[in-house]
mmCIF file of N, CA and C in Angstrom:
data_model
loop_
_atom_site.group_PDB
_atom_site.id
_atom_site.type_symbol
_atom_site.label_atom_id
_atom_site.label_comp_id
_atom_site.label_asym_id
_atom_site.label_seq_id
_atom_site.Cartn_x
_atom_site.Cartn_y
_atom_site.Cartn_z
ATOM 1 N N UNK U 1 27.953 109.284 -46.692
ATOM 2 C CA UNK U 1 28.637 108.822 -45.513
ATOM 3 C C UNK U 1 27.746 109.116 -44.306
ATOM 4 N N UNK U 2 27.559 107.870 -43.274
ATOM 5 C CA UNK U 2 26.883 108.211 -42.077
ATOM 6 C C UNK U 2 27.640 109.218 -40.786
ATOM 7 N N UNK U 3 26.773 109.576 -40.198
ATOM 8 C CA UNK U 3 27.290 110.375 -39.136
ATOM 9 C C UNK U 3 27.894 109.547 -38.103
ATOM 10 N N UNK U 4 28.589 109.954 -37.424
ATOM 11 C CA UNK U 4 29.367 108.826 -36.235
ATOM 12 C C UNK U 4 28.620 109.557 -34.849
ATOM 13 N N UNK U 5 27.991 108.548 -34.489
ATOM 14 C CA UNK U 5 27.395 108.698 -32.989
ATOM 15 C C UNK U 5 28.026 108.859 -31.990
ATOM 16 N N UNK U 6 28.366 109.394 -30.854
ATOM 17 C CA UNK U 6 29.373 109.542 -29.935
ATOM 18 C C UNK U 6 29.256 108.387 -28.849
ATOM 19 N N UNK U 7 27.570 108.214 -29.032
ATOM 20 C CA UNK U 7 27.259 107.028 -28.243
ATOM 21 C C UNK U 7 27.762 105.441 -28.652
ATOM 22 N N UNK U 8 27.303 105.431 -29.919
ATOM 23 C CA UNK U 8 27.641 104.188 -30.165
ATOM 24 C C UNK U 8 28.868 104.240 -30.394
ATOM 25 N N UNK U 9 29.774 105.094 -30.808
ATOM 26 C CA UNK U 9 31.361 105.407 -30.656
ATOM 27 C C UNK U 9 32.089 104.672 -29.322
ATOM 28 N N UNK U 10 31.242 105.056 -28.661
ATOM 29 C CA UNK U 10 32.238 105.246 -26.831
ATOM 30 C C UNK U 10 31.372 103.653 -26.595
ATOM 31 N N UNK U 11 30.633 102.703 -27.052
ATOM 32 C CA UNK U 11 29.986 101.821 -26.651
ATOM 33 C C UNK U 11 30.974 100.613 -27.651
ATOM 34 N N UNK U 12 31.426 101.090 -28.730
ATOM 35 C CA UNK U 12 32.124 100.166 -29.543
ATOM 36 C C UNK U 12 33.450 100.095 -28.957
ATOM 37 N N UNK U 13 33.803 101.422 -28.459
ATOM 38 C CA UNK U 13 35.535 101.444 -28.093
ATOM 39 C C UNK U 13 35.291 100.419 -26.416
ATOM 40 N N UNK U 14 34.097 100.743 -25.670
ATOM 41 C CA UNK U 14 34.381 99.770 -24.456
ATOM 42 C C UNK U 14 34.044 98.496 -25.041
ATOM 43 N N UNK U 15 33.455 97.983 -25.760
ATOM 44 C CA UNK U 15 33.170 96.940 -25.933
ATOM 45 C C UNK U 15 34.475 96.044 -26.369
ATOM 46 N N UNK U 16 34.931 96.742 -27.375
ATOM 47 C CA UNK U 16 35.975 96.006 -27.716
ATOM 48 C C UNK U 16 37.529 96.018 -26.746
ATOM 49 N N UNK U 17 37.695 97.234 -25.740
ATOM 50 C CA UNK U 17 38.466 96.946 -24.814
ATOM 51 C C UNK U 17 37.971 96.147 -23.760
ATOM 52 N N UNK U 18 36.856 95.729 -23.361
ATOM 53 C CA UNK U 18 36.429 94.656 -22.839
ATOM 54 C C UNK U 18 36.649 93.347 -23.031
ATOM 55 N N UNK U 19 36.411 92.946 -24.788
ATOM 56 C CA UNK U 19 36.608 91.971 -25.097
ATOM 57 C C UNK U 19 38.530 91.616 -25.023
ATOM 58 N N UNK U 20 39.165 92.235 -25.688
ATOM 59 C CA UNK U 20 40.666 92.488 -25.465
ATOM 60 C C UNK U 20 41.405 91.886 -24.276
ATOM 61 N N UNK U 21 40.549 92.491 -22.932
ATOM 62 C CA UNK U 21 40.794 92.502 -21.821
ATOM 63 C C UNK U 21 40.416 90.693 -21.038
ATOM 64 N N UNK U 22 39.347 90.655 -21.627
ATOM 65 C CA UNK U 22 38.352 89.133 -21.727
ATOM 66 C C UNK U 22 39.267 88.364 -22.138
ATOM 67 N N UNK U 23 39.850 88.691 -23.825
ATOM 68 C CA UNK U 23 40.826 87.388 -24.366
ATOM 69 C C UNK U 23 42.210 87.557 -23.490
ATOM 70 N N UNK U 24 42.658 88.461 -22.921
ATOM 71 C CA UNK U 24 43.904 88.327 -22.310
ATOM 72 C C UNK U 24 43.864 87.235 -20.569
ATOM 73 N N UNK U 25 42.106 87.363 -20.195
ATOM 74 C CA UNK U 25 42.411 86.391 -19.374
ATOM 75 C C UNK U 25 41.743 85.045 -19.996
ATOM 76 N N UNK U 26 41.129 84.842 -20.430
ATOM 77 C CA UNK U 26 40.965 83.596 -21.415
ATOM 78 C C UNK U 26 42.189 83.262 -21.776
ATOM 79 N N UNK U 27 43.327 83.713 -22.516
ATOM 80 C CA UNK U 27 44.337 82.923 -22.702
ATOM 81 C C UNK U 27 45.479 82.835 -21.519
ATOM 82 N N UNK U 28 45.371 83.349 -20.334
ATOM 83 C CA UNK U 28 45.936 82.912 -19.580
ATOM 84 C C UNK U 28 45.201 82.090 -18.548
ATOM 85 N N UNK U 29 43.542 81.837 -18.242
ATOM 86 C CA UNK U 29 43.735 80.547 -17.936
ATOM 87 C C UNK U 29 43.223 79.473 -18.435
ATOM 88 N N UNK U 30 43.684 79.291 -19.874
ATOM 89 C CA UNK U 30 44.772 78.382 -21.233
ATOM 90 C C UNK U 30 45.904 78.156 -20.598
ATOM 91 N N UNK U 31 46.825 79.143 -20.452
ATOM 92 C CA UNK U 31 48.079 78.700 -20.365
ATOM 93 C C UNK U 31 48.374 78.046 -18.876
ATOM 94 N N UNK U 32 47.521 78.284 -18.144
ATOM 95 C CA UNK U 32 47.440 77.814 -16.437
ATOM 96 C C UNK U 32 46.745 76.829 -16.857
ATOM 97 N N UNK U 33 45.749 76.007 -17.738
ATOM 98 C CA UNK U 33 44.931 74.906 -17.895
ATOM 99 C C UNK U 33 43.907 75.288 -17.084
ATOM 100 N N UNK U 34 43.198 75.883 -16.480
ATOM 101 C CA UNK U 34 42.346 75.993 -15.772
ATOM 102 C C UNK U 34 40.678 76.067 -17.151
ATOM 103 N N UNK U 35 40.343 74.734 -16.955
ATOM 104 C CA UNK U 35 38.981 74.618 -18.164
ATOM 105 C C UNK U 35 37.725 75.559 -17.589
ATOM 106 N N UNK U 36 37.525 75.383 -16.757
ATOM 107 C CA UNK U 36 36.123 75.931 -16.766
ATOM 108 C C UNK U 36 36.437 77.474 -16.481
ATOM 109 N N UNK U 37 37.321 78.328 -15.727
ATOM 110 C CA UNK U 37 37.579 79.941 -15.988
ATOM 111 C C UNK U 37 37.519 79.482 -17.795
ATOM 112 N N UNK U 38 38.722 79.202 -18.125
ATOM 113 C CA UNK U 38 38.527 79.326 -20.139
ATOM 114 C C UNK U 38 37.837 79.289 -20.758
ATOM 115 N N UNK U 39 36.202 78.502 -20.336
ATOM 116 C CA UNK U 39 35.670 78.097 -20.626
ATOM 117 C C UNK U 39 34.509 79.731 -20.676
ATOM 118 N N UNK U 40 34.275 79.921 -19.825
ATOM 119 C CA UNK U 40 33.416 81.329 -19.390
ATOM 120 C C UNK U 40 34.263 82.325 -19.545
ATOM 121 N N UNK U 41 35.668 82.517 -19.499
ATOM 122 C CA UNK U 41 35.860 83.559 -20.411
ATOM 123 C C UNK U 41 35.782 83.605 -22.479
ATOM 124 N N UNK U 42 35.913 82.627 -22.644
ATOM 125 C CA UNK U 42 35.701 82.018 -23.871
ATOM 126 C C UNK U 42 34.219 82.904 -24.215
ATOM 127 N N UNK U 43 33.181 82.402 -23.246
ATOM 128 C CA UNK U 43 31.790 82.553 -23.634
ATOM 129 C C UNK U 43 31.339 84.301 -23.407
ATOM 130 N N UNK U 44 32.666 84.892 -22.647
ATOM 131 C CA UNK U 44 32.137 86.021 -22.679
ATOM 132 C C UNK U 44 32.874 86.988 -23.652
ATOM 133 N N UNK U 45 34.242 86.288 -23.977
ATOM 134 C CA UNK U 45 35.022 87.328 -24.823
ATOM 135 C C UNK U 45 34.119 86.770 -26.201
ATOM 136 N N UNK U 46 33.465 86.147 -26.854
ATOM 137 C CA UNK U 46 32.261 85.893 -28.368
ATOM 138 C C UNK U 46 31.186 87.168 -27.871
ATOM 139 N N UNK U 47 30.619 86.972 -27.037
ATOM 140 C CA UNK U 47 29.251 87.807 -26.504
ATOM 141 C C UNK U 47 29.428 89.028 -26.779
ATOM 142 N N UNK U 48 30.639 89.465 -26.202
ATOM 143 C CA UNK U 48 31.427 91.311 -25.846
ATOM 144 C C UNK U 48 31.671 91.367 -27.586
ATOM 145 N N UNK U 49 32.826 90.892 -28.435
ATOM 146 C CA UNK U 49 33.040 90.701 -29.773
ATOM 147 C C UNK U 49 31.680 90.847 -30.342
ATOM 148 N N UNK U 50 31.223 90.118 -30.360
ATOM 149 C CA UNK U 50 29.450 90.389 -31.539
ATOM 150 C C UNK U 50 28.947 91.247 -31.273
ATOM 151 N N UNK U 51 29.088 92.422 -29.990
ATOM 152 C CA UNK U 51 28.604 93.212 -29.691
ATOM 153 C C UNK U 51 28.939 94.528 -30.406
ATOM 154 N N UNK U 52 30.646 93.881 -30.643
ATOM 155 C CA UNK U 52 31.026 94.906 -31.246
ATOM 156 C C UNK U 52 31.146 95.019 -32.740
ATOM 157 N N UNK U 53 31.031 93.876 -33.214
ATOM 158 C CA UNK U 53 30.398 93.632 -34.549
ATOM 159 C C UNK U 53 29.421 94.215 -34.977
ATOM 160 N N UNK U 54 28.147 93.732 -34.711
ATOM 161 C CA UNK U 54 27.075 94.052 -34.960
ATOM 162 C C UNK U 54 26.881 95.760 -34.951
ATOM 163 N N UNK U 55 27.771 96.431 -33.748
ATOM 164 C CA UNK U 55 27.417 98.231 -33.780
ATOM 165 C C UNK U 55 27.885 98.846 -35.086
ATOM 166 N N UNK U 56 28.935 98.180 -35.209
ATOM 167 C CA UNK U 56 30.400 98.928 -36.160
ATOM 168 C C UNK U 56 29.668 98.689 -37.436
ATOM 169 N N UNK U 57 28.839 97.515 -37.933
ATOM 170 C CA UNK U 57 28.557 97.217 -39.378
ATOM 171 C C UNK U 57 28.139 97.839 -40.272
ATOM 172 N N UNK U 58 27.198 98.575 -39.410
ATOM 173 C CA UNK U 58 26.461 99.743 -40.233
ATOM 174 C C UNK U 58 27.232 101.185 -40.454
ATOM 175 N N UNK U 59 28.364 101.167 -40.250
ATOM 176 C CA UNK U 59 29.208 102.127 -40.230
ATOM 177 C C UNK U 59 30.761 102.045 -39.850
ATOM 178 N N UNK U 60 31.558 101.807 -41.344
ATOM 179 C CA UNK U 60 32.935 101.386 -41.164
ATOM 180 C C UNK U 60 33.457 102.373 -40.505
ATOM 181 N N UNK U 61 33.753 103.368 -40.131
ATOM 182 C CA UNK U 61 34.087 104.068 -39.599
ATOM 183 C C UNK U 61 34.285 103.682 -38.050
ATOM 184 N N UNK U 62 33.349 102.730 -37.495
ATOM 185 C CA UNK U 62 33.724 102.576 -36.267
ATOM 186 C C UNK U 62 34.258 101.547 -36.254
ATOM 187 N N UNK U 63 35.435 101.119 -36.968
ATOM 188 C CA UNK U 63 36.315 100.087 -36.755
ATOM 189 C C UNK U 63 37.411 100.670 -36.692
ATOM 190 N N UNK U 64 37.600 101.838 -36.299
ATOM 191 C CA UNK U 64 38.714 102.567 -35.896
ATOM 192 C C UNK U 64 38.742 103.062 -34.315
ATOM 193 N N UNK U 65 37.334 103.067 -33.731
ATOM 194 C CA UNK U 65 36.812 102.951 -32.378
ATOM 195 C C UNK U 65 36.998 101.421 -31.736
ATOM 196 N N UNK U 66 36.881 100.303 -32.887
ATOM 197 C CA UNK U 66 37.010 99.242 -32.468
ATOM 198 C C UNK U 66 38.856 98.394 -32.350
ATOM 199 N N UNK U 67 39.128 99.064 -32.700
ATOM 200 C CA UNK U 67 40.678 99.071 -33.145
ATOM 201 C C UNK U 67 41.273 99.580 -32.072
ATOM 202 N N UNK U 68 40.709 101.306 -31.653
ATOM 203 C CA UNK U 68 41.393 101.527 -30.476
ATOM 204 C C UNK U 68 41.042 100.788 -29.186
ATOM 205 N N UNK U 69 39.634 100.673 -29.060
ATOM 206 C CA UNK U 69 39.589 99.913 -27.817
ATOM 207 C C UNK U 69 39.854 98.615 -27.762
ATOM 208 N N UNK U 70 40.169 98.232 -28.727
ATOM 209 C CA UNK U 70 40.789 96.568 -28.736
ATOM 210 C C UNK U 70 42.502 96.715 -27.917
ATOM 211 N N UNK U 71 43.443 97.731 -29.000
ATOM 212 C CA UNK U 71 44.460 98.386 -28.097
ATOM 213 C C UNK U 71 44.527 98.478 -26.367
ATOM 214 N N UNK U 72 43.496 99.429 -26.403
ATOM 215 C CA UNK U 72 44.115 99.977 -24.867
ATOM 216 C C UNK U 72 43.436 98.294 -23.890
ATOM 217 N N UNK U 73 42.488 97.762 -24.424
ATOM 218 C CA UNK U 73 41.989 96.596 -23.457
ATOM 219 C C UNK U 73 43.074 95.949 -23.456
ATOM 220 N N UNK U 74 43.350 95.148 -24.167
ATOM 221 C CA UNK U 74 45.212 94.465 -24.635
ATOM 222 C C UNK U 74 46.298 95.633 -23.520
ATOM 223 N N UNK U 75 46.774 96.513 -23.573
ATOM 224 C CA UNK U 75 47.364 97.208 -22.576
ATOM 225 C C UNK U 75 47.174 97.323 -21.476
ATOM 226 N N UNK U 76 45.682 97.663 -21.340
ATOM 227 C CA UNK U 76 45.019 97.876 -19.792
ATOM 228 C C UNK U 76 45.106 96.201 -19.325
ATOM 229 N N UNK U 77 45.344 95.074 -19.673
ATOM 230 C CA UNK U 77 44.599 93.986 -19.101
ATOM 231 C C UNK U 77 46.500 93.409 -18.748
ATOM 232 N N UNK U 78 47.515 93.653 -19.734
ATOM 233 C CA UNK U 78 48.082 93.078 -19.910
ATOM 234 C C UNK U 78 49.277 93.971 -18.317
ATOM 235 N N UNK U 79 48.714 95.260 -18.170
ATOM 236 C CA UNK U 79 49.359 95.771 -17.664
ATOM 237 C C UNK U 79 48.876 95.418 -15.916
ATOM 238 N N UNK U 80 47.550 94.771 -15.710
ATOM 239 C CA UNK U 80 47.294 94.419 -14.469
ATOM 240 C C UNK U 80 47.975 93.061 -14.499
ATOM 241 N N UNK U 81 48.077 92.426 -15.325
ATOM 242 C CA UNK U 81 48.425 90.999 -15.328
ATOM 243 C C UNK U 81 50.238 91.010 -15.018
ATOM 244 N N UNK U 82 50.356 91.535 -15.053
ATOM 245 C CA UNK U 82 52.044 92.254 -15.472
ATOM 246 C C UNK U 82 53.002 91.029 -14.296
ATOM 247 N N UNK U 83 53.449 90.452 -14.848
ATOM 248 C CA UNK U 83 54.504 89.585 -13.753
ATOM 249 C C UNK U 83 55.958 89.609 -13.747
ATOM 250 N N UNK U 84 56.811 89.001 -13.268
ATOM 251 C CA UNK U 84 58.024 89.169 -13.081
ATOM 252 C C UNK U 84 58.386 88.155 -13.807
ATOM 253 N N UNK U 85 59.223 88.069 -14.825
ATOM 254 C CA UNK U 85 59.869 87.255 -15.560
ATOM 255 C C UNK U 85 60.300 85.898 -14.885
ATOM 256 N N UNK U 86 59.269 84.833 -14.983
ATOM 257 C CA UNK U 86 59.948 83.536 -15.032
ATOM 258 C C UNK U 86 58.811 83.418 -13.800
ATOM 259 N N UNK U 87 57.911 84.616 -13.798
ATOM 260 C CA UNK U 87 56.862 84.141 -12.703
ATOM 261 C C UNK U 87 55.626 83.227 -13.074
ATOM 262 N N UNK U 88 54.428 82.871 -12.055
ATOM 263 C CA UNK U 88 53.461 81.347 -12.303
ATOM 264 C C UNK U 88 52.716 82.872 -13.365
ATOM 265 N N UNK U 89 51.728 81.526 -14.349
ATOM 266 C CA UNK U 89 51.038 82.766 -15.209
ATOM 267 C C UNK U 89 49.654 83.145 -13.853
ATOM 268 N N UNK U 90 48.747 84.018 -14.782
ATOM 269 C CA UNK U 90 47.976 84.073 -13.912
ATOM 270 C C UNK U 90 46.965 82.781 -13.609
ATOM 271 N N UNK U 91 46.345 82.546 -12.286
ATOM 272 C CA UNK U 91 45.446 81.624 -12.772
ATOM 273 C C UNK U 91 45.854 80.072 -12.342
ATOM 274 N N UNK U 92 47.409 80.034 -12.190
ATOM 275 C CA UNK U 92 48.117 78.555 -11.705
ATOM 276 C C UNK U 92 47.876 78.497 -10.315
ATOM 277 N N UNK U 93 48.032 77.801 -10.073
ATOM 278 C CA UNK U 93 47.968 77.109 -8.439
ATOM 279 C C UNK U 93 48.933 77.430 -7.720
ATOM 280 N N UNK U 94 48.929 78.315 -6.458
ATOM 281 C CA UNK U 94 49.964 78.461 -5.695
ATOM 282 C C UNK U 94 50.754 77.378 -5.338
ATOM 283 N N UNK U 95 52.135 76.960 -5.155
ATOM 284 C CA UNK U 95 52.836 75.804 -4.795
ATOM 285 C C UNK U 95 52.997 76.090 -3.652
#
């Protein structure tokens, strides 16, 4: 069994709360239609993801680093985004 790096540990857990954070506004502006934000978040939540692929491979073990920071990005992103029930998503056009 390999040793777990603290570096590449703490580089897999941001990476993948990055990406998390990336797909939570990628799919909201999806749900606002807004193409070209979707479009570049699209291209950055693949980039951040392979990043975190590629660290973790050589050592399953850090898919439990990748797991948590997938979590808290999903929380952290979802919790800035946070709206009032029946409010515009993010990303729509002020009326």
């Amino acid at each position: 069994m390999a040793a777990i790096d603290p570096l590449t540990a703490g580089a897999v857990f941001i990476a993948t709360a990055a990406t998390d954070a990336v797909y939570v506004m990628f799919t909201s502006a999806v749900i606002a239609r807004k193409r070209i934000p979707a479009a570049n978040w699209s291209a950055i939540w693949y980039m951040l993801s392979s990043y975190a692929v590629i660290s973790y491979t050589d050592n399953p073990f850090y898919v439990a680093f990748a797991a948590i920071g997938s979590w808290a990005g999903a929380y952290v992103s979802l919790t800035y985004l946070h709206r009032p029930p029946g409010g515009p998503p993010v990303g729509a056009a002020p009326e």
